[in-house]
Coordinates of C-alpha atoms in Angstrom, one line a residue:
X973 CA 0.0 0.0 0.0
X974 CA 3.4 2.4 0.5
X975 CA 3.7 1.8 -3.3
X976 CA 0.3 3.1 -4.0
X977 CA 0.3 6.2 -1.9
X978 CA 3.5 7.4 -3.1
X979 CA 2.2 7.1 -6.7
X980 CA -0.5 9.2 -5.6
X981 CA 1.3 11.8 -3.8
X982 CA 3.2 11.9 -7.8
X983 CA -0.3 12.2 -9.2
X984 CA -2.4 14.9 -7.1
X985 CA 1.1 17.2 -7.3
X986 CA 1.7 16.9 -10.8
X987 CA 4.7 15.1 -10.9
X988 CA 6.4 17.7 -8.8
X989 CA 6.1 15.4 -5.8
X990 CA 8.5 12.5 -6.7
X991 CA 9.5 10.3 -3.6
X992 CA 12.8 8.1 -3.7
X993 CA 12.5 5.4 -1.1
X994 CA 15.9 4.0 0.5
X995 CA 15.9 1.2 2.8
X996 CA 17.1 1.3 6.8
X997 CA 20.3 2.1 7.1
X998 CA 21.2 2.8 3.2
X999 CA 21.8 6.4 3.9
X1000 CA 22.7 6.7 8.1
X1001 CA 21.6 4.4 11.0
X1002 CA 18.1 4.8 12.3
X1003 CA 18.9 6.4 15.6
X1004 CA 20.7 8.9 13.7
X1005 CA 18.1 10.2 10.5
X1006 CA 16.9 13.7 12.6
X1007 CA 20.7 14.8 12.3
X1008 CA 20.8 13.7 8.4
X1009 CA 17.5 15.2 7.9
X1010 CA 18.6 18.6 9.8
X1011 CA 22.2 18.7 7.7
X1012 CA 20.1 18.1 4.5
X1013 CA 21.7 14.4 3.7
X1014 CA 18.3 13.2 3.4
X1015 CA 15.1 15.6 2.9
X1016 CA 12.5 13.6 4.5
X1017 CA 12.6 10.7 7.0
X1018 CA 9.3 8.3 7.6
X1019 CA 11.0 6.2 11.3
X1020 CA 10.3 5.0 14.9
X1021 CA 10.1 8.3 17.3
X1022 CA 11.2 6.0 19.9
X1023 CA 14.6 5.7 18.4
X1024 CA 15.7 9.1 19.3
X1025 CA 14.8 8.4 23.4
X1026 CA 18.7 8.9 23.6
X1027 CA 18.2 12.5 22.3
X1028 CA 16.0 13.1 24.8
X1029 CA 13.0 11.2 27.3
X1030 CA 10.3 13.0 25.1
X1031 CA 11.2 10.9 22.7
X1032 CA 10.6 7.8 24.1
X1033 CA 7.5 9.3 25.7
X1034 CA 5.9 10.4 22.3
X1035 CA 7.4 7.8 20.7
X1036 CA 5.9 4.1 22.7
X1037 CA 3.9 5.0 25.4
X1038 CA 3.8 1.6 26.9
X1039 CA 0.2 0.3 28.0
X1040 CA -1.5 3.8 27.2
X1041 CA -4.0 3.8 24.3
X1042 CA -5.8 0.9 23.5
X1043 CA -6.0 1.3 19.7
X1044 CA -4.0 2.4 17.2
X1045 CA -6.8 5.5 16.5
X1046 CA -6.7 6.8 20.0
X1047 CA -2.8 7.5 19.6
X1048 CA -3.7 9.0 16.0
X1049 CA -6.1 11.2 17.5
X1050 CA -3.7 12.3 20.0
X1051 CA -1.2 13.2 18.0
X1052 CA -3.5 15.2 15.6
X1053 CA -5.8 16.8 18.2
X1054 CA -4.0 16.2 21.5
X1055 CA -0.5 18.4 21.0
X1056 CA 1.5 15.4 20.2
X1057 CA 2.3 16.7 17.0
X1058 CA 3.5 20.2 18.4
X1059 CA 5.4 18.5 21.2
X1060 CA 7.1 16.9 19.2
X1061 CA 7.8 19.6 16.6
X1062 CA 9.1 21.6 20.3
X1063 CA 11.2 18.7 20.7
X1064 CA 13.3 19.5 17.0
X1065 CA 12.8 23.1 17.6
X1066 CA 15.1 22.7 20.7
X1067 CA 17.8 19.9 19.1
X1068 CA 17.5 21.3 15.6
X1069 CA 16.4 24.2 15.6
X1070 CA 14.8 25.7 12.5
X1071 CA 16.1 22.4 10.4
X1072 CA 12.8 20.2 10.5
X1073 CA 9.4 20.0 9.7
X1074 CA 6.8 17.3 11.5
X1075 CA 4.2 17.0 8.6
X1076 CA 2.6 14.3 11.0
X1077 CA 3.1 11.3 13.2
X1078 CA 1.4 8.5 14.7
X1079 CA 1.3 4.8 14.6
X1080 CA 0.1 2.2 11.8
X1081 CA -0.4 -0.8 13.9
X1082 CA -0.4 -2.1 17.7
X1083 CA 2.0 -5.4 18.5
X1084 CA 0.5 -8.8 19.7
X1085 CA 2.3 -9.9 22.4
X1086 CA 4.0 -13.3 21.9
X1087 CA 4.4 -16.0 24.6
X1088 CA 4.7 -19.7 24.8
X1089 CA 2.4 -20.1 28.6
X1090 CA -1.0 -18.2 28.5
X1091 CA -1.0 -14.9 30.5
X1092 CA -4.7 -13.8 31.1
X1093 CA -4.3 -12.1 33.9
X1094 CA -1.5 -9.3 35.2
X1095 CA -0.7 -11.3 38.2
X1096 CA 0.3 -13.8 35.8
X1097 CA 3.6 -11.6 34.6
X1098 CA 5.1 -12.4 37.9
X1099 CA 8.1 -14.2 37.6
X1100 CA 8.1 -14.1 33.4
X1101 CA 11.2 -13.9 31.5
X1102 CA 10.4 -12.1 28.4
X1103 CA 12.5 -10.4 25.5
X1104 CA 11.7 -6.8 25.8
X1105 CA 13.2 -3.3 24.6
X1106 CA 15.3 -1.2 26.8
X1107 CA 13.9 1.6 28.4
X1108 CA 10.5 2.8 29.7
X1109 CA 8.7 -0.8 27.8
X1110 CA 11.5 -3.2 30.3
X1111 CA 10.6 -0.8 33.4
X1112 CA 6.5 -1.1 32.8
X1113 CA 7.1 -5.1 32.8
X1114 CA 9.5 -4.9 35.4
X1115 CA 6.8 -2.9 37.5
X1116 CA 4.7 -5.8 36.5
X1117 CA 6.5 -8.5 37.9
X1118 CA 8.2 -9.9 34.9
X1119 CA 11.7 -10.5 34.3
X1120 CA 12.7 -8.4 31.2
X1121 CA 15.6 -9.0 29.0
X1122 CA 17.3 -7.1 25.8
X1123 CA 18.8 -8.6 23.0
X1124 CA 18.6 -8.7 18.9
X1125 CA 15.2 -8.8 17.2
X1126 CA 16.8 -11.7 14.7
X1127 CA 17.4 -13.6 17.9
X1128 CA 14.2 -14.5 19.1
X1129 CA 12.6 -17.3 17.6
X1130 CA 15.7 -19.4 18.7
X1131 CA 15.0 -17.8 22.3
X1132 CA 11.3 -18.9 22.2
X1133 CA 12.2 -22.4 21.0
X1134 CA 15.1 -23.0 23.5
X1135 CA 13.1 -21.5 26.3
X1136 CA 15.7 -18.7 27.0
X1137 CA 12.4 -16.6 27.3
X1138 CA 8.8 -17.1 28.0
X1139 CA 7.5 -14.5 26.2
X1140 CA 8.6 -11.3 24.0
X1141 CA 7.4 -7.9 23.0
X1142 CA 7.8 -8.5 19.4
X1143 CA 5.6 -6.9 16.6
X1144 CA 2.4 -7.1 15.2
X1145 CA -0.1 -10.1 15.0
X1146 CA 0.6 -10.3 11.1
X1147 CA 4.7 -10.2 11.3
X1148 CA 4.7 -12.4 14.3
X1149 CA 2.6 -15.1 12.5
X1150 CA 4.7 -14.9 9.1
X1151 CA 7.7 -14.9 10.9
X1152 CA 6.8 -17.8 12.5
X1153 CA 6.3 -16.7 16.5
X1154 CA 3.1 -18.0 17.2
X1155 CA 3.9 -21.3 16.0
X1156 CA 6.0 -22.1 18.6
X1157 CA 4.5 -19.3 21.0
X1158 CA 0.8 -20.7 20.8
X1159 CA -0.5 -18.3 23.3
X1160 CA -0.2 -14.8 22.1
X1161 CA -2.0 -11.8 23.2
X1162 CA -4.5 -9.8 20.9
X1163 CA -5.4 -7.6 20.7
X1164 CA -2.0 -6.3 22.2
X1165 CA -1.8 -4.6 25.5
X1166 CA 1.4 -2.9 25.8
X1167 CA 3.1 -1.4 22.1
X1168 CA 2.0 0.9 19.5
X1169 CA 5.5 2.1 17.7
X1170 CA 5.0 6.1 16.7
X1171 CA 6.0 6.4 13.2
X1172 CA 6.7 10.5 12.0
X1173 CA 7.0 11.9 9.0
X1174 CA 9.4 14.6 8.8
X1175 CA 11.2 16.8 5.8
X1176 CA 14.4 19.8 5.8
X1177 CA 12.6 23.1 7.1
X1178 CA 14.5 24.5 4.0
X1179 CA 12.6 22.2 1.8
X1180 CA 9.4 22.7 3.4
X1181 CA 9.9 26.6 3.1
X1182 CA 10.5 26.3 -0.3
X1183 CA 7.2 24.8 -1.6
X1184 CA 4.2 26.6 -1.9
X1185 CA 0.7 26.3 0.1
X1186 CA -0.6 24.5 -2.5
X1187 CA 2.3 21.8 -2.3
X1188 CA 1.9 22.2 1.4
X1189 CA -1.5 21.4 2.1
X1190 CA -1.4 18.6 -0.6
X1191 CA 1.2 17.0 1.2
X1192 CA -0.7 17.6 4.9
X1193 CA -3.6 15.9 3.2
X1194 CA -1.9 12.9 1.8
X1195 CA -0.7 12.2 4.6
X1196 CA -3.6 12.3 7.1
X1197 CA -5.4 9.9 4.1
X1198 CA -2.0 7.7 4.0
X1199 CA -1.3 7.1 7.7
X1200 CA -5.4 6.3 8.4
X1201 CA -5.5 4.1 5.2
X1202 CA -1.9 2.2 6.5
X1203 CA -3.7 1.8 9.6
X1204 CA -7.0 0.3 8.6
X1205 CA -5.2 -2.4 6.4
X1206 CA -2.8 -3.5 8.8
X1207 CA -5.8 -4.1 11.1
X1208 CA -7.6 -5.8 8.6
X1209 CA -5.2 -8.3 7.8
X1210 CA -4.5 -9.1 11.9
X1211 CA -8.1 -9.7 12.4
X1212 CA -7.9 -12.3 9.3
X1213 CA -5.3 -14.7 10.4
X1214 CA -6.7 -13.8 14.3
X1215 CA -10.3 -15.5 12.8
X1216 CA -8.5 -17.9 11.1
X1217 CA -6.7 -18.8 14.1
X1218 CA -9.9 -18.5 16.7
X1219 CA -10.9 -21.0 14.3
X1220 CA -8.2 -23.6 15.2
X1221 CA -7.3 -23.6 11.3
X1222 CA -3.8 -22.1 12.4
X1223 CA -0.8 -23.3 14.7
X1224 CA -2.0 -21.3 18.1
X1225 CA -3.5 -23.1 21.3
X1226 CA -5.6 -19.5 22.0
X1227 CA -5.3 -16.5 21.4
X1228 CA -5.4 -14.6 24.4
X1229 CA -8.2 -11.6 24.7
X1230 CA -7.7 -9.9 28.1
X1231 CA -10.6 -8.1 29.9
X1232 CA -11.1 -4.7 30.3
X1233 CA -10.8 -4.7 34.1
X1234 CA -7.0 -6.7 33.5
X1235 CA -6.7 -4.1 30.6
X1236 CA -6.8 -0.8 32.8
X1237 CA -4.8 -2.7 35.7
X1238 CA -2.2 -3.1 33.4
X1239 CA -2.3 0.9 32.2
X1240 CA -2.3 1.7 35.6
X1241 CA 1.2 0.0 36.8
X1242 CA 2.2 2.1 33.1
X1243 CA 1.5 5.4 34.3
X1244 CA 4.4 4.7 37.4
X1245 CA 6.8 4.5 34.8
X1246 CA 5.5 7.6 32.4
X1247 CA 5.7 9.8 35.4
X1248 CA 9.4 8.3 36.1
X1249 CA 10.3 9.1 32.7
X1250 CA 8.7 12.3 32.8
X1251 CA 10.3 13.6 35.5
X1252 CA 13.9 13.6 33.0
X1253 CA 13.3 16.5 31.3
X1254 CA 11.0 19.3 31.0
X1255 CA 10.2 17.9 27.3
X1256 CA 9.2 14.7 28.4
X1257 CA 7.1 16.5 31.2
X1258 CA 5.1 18.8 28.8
X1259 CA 4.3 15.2 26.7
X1260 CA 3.3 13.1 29.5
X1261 CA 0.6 15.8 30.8
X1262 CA -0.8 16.3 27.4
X1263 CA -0.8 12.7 27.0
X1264 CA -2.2 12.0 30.7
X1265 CA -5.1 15.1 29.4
X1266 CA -6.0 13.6 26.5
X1267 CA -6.4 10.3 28.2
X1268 CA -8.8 11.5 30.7
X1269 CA -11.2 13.6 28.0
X1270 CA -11.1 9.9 26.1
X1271 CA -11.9 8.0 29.2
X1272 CA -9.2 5.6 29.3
X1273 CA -8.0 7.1 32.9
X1274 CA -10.0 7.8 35.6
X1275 CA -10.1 11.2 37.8
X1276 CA -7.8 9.6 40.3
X1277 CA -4.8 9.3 37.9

């Protein structure tokens, strides 16, 4: 679906909107795009907000807030009507001042969780050894009563199958299914409780100040219809193998729904670690009371949070 929308962004500007893809790490490291974008090395950059969380806390906080939203829509809205976007742009301002743009971010899909022993419950963390991210996603489980451990993504199918680790913050229902997760992890979570990776799209200031309103607000609109069209296929196709699996025509024992009541529970232990975080920098403060704001207008915290 990238393929298409970039084709369309070519269309609806005439031509004068030509995008050149390059894979990870073709041009700089990940971690390391904001600098490349800022110097003019690349002119746009489509990558993980949490990635920067050395830069600065507010990175991870806008980036992965662990356990907060419970769909992929929520964060959306946050981001477009919640002052995500504008902390974030803050957040460039201060490192890079006057170099970058933030046409937009938010997240196209929320991770299953994969694990090899059913965990229905919270209580049920206790004692777990699971692969899991550095950072504010190990201190939630931590909080939790699991045992988190780092180490390489391309690791961890042997680490499921030689029972290094129980369980694993690993991606979404689709990628952990194709890449063959859930056939040795039969119990996975879904729909996921804990990660929703934050996905910007940013381009050079001096590239942005060159185009005109018209280029501007075409490429404002393409992406709002991009990142919502993204979103509502990559759910699509989790719910399909997710029936298809409910129906026992797949390799999982269950797949693992938990309850509302477990849900917030869960989001609750979350917010120890947000205001932990928070308490860094005066970025990552200003992000986790907008977030904490919007929250409460939504419903998904109570008054007493």
């Amino acid at each position: 679906r990238a393929d298409h929308w970039l084709k369309h962004l070519e269309e609806t500007t005439y031509g004068n909107g030509e995008t050149y893809i390059r894979p990870s790490k073709a041009v700089v490291p990940p971690r390391d795009t904001p600098r490349a974008v800022a110097a003019g090395i690349l002119q746009g950059d489509q990558n993980a907000v949490a990635y920067f969380a050395g830069t600065d806390p507010v990175f991870s906080l806008l980036g992965d807030l662990i356990a907060g939203f419970d769909t992929v829509e929520q964060n959306q809205m946050f981001f477009r009507f919640g002052g995500g976007k504008e902390i974030l742009q803050k957040a460039y301002d201060k490192f890079w001042p006057g170099k970058i743009h933030v046409v937009g971010a938010g997240p196209f899909a929320k991770e299953a969780f994969v694990s090899t022993t059913p965990i229905r419950t919270v209580a049920d963390f206790k004692g777990l050894k699971l692969r899991s991210p550095e950072g504010m996603a190990a201190e939630v489980f931590r909080r939790a009563g699991a045992t988190p451990t780092s180490f390489p993504f391309p690791e961890l199918y042997t680490a499921l199958d030689k029972k290094v680790v129980d369980a694993a913050d690993a991606s979404s229902y689709t990628n952990n299914s194709s890449l063959g997760f859930n056939k040795i992890a039969k119990y996975p979570i879904y729909p996921g409780i804990h990660s929703m990776a934050v996905i910007q799209m940013v381009i050079n200031k001096k590239v942005w100040d060159k185009m005109t309103d018209q280029e501007r607000m075409i490429l404002d609109v393409w992406y709002l219809a991009y990142s919502n069209d993204i979103r509502r296929a990559s759910d699509l196709e989790d719910r399909k193998l997710v029936s298809r699996d409910k129906a026992g025509n797949g390799n999982v024992t269950e797949v693992v729904d938990w309850p509302l009541a477990e849900r917030t529970k869960f989001r609750g232990i979350a917010v120890g670690a947000w205001k932990a975080f928070a308490e860094k920098s005066p970025l990552a403060q200003e992000a986790y009371d907008a977030n904490i704001k919007f929250m409460k207008e939504y419903g998904l915290l109570g008054p007493d949070f």
